[in-house]
mmCIF file of C-alpha atoms in Angstrom:
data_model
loop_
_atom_site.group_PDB
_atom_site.id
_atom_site.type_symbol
_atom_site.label_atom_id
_atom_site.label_comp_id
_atom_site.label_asym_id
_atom_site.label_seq_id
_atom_site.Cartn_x
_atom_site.Cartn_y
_atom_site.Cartn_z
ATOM 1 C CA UNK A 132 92.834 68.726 322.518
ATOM 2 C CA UNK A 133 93.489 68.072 318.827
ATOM 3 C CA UNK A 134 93.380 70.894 316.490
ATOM 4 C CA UNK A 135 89.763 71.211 314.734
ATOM 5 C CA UNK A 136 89.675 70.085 311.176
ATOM 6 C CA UNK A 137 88.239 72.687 308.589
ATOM 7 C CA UNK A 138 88.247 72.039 304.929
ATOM 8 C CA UNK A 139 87.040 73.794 302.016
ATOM 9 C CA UNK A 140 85.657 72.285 298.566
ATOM 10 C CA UNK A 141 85.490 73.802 295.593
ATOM 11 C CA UNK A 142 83.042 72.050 293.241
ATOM 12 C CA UNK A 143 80.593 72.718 290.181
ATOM 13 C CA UNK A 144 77.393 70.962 291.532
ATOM 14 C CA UNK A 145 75.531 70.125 295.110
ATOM 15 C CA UNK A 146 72.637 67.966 293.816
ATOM 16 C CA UNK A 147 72.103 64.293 294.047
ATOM 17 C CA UNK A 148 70.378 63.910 291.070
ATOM 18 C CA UNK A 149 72.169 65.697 288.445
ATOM 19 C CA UNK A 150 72.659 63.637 285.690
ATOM 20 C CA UNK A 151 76.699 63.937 285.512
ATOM 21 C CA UNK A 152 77.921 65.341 288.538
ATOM 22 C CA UNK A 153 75.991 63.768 291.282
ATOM 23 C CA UNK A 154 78.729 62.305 292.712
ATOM 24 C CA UNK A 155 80.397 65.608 293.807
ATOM 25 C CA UNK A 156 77.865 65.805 296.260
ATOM 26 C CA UNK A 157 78.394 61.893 297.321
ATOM 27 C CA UNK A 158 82.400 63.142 297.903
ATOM 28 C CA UNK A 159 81.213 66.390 299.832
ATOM 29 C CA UNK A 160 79.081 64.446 302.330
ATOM 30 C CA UNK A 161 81.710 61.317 302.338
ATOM 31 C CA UNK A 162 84.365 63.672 303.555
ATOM 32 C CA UNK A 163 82.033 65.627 305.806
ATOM 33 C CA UNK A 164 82.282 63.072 307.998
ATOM 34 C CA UNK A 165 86.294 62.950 308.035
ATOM 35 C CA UNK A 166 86.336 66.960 309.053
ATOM 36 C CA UNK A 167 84.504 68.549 311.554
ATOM 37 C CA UNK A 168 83.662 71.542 309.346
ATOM 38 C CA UNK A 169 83.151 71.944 305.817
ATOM 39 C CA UNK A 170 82.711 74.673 303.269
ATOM 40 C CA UNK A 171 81.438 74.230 299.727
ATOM 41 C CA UNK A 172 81.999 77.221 297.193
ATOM 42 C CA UNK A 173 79.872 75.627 294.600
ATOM 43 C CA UNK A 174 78.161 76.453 291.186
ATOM 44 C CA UNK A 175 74.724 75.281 291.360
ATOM 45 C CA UNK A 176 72.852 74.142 294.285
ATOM 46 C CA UNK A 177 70.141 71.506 293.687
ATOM 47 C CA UNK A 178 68.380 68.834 295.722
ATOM 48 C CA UNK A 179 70.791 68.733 298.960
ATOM 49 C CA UNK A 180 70.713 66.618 301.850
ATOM 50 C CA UNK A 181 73.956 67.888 303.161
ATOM 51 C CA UNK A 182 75.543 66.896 306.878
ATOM 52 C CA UNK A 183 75.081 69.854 309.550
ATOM 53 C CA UNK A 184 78.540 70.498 309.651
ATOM 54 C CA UNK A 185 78.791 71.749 305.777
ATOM 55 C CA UNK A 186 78.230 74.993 304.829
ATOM 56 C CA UNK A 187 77.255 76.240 301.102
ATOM 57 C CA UNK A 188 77.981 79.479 299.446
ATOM 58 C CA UNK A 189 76.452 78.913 295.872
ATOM 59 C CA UNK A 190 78.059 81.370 293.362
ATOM 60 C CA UNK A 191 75.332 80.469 290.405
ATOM 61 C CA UNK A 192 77.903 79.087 287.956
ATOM 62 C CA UNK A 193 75.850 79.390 284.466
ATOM 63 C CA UNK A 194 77.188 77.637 281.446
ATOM 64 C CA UNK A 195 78.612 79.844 278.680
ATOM 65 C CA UNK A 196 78.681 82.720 280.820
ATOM 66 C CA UNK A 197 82.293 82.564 281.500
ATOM 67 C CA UNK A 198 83.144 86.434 282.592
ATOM 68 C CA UNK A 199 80.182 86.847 284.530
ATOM 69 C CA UNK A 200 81.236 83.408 286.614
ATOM 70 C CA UNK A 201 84.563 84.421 287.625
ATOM 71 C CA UNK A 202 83.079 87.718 289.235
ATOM 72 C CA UNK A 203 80.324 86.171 290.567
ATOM 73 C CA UNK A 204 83.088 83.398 292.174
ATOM 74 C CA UNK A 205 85.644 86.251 293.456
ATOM 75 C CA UNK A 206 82.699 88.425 294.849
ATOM 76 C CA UNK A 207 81.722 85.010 296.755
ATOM 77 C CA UNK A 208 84.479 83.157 297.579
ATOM 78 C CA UNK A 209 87.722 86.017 297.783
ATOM 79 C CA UNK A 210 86.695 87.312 301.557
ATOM 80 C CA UNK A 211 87.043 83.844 302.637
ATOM 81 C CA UNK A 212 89.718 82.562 300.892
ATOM 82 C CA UNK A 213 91.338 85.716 301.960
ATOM 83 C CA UNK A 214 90.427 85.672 305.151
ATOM 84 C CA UNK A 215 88.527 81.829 305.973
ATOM 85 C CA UNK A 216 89.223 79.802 308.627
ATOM 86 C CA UNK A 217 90.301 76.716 306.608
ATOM 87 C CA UNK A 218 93.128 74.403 307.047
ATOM 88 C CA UNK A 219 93.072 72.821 303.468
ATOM 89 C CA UNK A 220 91.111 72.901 299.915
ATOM 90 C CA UNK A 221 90.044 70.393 297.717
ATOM 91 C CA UNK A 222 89.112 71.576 293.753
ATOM 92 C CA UNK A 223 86.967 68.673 292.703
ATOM 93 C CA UNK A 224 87.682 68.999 288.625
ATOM 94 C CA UNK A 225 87.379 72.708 288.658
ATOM 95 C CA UNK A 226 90.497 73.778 287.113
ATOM 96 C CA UNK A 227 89.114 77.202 285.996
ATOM 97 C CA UNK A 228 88.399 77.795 290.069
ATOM 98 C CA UNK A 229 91.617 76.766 291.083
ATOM 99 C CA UNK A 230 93.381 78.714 288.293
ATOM 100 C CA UNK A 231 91.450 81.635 289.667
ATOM 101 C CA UNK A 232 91.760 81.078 293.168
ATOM 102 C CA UNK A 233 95.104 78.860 293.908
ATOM 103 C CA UNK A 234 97.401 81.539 294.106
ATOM 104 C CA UNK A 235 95.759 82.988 296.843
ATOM 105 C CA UNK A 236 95.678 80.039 298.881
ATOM 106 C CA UNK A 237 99.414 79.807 297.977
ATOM 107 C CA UNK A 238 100.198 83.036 299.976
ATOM 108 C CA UNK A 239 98.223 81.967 302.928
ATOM 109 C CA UNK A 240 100.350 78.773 302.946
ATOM 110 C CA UNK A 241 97.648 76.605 303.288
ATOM 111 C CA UNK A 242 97.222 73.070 301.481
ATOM 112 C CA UNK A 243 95.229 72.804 298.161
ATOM 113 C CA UNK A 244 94.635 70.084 295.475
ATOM 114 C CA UNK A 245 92.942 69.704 292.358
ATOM 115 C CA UNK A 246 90.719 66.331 290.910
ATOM 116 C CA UNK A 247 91.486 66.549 287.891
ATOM 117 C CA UNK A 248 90.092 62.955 285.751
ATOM 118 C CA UNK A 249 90.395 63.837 281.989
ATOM 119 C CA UNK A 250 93.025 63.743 279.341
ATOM 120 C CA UNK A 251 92.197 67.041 277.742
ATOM 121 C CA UNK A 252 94.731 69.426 277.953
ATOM 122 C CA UNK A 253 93.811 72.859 279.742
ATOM 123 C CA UNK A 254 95.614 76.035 280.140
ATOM 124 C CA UNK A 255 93.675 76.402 283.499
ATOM 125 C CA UNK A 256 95.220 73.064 284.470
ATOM 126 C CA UNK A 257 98.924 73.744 283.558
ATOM 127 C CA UNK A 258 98.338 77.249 285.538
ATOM 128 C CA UNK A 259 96.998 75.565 288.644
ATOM 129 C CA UNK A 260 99.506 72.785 288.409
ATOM 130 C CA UNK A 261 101.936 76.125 289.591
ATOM 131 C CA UNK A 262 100.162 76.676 292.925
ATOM 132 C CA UNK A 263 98.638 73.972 294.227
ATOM 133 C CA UNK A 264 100.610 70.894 296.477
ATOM 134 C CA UNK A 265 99.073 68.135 293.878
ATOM 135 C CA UNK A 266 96.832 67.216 291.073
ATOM 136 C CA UNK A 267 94.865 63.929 292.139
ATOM 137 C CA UNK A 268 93.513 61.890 289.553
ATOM 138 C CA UNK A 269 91.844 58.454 289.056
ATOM 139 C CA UNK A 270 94.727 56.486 286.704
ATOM 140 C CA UNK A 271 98.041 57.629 285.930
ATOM 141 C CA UNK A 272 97.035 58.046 282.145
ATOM 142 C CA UNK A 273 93.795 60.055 283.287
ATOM 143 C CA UNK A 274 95.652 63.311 283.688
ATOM 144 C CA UNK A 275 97.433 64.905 280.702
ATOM 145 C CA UNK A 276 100.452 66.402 282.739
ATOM 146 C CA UNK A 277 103.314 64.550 283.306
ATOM 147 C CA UNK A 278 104.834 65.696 286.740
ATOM 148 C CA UNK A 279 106.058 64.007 290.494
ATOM 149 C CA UNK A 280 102.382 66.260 291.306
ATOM 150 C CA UNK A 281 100.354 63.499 289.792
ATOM 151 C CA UNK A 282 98.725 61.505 291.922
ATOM 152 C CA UNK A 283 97.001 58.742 291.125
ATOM 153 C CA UNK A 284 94.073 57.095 293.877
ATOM 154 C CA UNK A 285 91.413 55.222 291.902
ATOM 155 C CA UNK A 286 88.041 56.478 291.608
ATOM 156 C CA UNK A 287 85.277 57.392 293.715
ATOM 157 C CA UNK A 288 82.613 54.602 293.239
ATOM 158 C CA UNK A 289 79.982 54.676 296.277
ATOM 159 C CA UNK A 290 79.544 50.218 295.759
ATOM 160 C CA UNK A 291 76.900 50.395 298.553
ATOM 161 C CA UNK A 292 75.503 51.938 294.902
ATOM 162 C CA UNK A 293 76.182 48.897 292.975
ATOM 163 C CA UNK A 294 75.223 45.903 294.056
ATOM 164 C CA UNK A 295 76.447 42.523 291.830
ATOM 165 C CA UNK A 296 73.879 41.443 288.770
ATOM 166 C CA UNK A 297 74.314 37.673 288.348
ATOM 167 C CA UNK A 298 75.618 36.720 285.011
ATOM 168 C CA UNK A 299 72.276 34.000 284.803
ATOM 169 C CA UNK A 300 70.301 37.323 284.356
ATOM 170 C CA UNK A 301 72.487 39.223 281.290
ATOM 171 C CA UNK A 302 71.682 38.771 277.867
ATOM 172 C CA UNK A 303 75.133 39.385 275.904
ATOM 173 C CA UNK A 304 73.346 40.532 273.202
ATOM 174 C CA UNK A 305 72.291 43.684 274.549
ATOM 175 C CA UNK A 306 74.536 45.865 274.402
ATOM 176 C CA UNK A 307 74.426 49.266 276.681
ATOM 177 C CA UNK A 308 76.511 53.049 276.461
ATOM 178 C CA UNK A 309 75.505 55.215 279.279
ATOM 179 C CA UNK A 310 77.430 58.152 279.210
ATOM 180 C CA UNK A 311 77.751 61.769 277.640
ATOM 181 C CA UNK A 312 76.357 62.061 274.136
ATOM 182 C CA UNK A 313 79.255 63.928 272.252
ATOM 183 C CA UNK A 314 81.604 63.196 269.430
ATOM 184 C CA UNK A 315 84.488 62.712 272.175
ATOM 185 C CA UNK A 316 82.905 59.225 273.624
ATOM 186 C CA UNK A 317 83.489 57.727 269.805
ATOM 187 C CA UNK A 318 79.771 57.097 269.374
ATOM 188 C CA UNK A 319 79.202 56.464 265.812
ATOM 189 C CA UNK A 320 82.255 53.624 266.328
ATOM 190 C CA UNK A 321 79.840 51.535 268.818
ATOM 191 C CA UNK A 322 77.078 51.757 265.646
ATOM 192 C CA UNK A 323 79.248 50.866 263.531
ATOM 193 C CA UNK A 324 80.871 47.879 265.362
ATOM 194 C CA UNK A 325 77.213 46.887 266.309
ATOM 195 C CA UNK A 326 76.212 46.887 262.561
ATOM 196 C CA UNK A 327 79.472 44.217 262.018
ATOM 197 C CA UNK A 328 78.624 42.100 264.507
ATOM 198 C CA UNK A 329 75.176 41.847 263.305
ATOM 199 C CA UNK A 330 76.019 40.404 260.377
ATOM 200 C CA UNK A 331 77.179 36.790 262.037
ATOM 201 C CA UNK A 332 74.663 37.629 264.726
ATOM 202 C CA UNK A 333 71.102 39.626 264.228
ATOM 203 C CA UNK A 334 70.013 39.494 267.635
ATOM 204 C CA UNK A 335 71.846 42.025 268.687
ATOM 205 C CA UNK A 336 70.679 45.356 270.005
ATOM 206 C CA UNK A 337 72.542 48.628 271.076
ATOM 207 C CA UNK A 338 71.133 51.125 273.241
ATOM 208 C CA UNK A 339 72.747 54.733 273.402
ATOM 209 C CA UNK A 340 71.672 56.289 276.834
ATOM 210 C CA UNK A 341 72.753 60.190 277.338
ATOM 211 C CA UNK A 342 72.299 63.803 276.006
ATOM 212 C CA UNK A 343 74.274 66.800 274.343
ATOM 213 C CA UNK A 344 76.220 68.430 276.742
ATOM 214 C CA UNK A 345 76.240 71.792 274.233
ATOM 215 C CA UNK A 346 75.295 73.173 271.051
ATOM 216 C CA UNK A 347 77.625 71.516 269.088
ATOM 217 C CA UNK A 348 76.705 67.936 270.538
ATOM 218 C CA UNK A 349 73.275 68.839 270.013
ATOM 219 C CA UNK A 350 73.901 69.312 266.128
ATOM 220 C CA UNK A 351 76.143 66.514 265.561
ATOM 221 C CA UNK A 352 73.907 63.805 267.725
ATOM 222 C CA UNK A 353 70.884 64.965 264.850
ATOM 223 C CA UNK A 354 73.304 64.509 262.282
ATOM 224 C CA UNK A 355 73.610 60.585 263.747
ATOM 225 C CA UNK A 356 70.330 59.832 264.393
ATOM 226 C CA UNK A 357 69.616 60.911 260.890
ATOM 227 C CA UNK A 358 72.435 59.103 259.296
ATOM 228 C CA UNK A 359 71.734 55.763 261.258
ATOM 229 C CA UNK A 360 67.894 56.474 261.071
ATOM 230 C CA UNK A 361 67.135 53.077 258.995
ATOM 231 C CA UNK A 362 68.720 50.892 262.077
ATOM 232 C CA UNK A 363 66.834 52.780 264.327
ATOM 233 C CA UNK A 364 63.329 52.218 262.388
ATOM 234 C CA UNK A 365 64.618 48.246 262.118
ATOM 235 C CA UNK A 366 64.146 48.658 266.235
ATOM 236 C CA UNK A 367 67.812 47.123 266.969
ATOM 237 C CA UNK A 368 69.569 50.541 268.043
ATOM 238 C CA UNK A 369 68.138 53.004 270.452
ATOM 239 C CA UNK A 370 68.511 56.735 271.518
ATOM 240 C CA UNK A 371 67.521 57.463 275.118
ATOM 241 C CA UNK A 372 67.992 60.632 276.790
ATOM 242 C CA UNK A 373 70.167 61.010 280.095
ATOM 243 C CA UNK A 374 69.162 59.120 282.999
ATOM 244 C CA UNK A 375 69.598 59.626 286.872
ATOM 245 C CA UNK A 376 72.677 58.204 288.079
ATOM 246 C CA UNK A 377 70.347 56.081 290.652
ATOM 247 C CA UNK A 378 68.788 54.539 287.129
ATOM 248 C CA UNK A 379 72.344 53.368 286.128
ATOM 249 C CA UNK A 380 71.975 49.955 287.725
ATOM 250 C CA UNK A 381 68.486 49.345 286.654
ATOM 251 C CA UNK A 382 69.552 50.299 283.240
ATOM 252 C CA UNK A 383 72.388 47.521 283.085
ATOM 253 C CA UNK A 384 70.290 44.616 284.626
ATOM 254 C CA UNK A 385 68.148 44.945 282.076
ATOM 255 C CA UNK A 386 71.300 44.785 279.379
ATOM 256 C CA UNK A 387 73.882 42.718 279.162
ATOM 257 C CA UNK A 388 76.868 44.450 278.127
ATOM 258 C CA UNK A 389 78.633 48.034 278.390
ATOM 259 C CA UNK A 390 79.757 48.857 275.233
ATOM 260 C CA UNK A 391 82.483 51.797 275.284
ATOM 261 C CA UNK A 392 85.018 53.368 273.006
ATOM 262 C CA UNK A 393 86.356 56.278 274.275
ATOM 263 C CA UNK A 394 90.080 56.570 274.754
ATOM 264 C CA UNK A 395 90.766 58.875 277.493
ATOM 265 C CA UNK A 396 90.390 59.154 281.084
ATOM 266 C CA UNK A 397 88.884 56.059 283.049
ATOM 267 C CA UNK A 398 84.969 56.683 283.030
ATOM 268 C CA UNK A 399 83.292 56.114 286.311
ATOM 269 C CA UNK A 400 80.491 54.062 284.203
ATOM 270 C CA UNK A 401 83.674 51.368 283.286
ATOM 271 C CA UNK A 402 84.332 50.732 287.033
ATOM 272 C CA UNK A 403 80.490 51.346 287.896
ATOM 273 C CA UNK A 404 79.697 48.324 284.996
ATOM 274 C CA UNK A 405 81.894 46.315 286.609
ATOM 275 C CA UNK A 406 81.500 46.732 289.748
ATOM 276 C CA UNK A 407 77.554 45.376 288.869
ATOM 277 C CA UNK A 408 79.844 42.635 287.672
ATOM 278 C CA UNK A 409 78.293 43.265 283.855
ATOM 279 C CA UNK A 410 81.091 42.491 281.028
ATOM 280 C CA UNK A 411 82.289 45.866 280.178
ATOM 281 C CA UNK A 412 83.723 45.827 276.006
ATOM 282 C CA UNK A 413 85.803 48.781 275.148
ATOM 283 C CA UNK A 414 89.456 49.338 273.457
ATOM 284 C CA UNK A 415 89.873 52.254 277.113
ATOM 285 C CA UNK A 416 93.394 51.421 277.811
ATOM 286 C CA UNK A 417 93.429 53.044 280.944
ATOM 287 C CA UNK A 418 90.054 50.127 281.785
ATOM 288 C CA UNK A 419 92.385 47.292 280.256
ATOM 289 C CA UNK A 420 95.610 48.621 281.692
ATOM 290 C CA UNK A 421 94.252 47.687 285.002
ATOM 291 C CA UNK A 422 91.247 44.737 284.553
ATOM 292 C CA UNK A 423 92.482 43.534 281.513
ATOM 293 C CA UNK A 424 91.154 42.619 278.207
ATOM 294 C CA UNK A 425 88.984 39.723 276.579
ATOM 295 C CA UNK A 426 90.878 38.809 273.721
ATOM 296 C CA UNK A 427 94.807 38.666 272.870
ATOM 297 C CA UNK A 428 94.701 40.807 269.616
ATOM 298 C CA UNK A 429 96.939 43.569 269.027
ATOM 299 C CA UNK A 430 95.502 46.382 268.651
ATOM 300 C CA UNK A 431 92.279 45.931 270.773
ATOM 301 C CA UNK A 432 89.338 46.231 268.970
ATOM 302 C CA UNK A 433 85.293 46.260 269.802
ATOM 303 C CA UNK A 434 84.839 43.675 267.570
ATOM 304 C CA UNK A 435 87.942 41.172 268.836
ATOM 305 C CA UNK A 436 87.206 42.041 272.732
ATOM 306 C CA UNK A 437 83.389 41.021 271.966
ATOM 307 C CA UNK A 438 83.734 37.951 270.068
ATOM 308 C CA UNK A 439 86.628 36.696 273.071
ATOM 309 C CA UNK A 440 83.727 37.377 275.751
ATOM 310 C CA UNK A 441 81.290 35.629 274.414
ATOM 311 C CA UNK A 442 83.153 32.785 273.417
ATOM 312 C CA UNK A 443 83.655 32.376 276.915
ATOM 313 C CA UNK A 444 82.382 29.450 279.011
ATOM 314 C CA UNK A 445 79.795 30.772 282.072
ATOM 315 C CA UNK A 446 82.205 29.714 284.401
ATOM 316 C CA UNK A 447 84.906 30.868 283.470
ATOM 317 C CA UNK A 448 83.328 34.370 282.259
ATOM 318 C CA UNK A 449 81.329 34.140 285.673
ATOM 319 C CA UNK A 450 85.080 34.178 287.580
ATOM 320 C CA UNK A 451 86.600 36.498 285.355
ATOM 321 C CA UNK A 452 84.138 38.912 286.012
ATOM 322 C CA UNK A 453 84.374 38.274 289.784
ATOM 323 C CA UNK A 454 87.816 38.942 289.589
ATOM 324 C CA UNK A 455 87.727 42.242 287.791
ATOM 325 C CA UNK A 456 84.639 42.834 290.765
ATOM 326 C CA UNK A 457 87.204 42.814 293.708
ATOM 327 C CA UNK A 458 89.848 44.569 291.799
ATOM 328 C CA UNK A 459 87.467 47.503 291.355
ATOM 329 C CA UNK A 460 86.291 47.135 295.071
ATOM 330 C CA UNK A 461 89.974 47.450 296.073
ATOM 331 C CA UNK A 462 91.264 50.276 293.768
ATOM 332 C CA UNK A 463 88.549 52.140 292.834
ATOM 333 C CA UNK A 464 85.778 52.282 295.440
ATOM 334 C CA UNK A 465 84.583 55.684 297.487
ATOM 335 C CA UNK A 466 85.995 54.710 300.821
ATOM 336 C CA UNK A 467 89.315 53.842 299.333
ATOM 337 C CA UNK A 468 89.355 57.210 297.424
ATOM 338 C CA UNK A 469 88.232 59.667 300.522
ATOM 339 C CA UNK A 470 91.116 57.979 302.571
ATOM 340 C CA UNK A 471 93.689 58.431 300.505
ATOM 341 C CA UNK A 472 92.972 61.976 299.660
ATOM 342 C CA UNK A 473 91.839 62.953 303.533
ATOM 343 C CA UNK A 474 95.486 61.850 304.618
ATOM 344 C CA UNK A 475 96.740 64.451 302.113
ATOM 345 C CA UNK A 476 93.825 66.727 302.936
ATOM 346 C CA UNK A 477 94.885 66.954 306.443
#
């Protein structure tokens, strides 16, 4: 008889509707069914519909309470990472947790690997990079260290999710940002590209869909709604607050167009955009590094990678996008991702 397979997760959220990190739960309960037992050491604990073999210990991570979380996660998690009958752990982008806790998997000689999707540099990152066997991440620009650890595997898009929108039903003038609301995700650079392109075209509209993640957000978003608050009133460009990541598709069939600047890590709502098969404009070079860009300027720009799309005939816009469709099916979709990291996992 085969050995039983036991892993353990560390991750910030269980909840399927959380408006960012939904999908941890979609990775717990895609790899649930890969082990025969599971345990979650998580932060929060929301609406769960988990598989019977996982197991939660919620440690009641609360933002901006960082000394009182790293008790509250040793008092929780150190009898069974000290003593847990595990085989391997997965940190799913918690680089604090594995700082913390990756050493003393290390002495138990037991597998561990961090997620880590973001180009920020973090001392907890460098730490953990010590300890555990490998960082995983989506691209191999996504991840700030530069190391033989680095793994790259595509993201973790659930398609079932993300069904196709045909092209007959986008309007290209809509344009669409779904995503965190902070200074990071280059936000005033969409308003201001919009405003250009507006001036050879006035139908266009630009809708900004997402909230503050903190207090600084919070005052610099006011700050742009205030500055840009004469577009606004002219009913072209729109602030909505966070959505449900269920929403996300619902939101783009009714657009056109994903409009993105930030230069960083590949977003999930690039490959999530395209995998709807909506034209996704953005200067990402981790995006165009693998689908490609629109136009043939150097350097990419909003503006140049929106007039090339549209100047596009259906057909061939209608293949193109079809194209970048299977590509992100291939690379980037959440069976790909769980087998690839279960074959290190076990």
């Amino acid at each position: 008889m085969s050995r039983s397979s036991k892993l353990l997760i560390i991750n910030y959220v269980m909840d399927s509707e959380h408006p960012l990190l939904s999908h941890q739960q979609e990775a717990v309960h895609a790899l649930s069914n890969k082990f025969d037992h599971v345990t979650v050491i998580t932060g929060q604990v929301g609406i769960n519909n988990s598989s019977p073999n996982v197991k939660i210990i919620n440690t009641q991570w609360n933002p901006g309470q960082s000394f009182r979380n790293v008790v509250r996660l040793l008092v929780k998690s150190f009898p069974l990472i000290i003593r847990g009958d595990f085989n391997s752990v997965f940190f799913h982008m918690t680089d604090l947790q594995c700082a913390v806790l990756s050493p003393f998997v290390r002495l138990r000689g037991i597998k561990q690997f961090l997620w880590y999707a973001h180009t920020s540099k973090s001392t907890y990152l460098w730490w953990s990079s010590l300890w555990v066997n490998s960082i995983v991440t989506s691209t191999p620009g996504s991840c700030p260290i530069k190391s033989e650890k680095v793994l790259p595997i595509g993201q973790a898009i659930d398609a079932s999710r993300f069904a196709k929108i045909s092209l007959e039903k986008l309007n290209l003038n809509k344009l669409i940002h779904i995503g965190r609301f902070d200074k990071s995700k280059q936000i005033e650079a969409l308003i201001e590209a919009a405003i250009e392109l507006r001036e050879e075209n006035n139908q266009i509209e630009l809708k900004l869909v997402g909230s503050p993640a903190n207090e600084e957000s919070k005052v610099w978003a006011k700050g742009l709604s205030a500055k840009y608050g004469d577009q606004i009133e002219r009913g072209w460009l729109e602030f909505e607050g966070s959505i449900s990541r269920d929403l996300f598709p619902v939101k783009m069939a009714k657009s056109g167009c994903f409009f993105h600047a930030y230069i960083g890590s590949l977003d999930k709502t690039l490959v999530e955009s395209t995998m709807l098969c909506v034209p996704v404009v953005t200067i990402n070079p981790e995006y165009i590094n693998i689908f490609g860009s629109w136009s043939s300027s150097e350097p990419v720009s909003l503006i140049s990678e929106y007039i090339a799309l549209t100047s596009l005939n259906f057909a061939d816009l209608d293949s193109e996008l079809n194209r970048r469709h299977t590509l992100a099916l291939r690379s980037h979709s959440l069976t790909n991702w769980v087998n690839q990291l279960t074959q290190l996992l076990r």
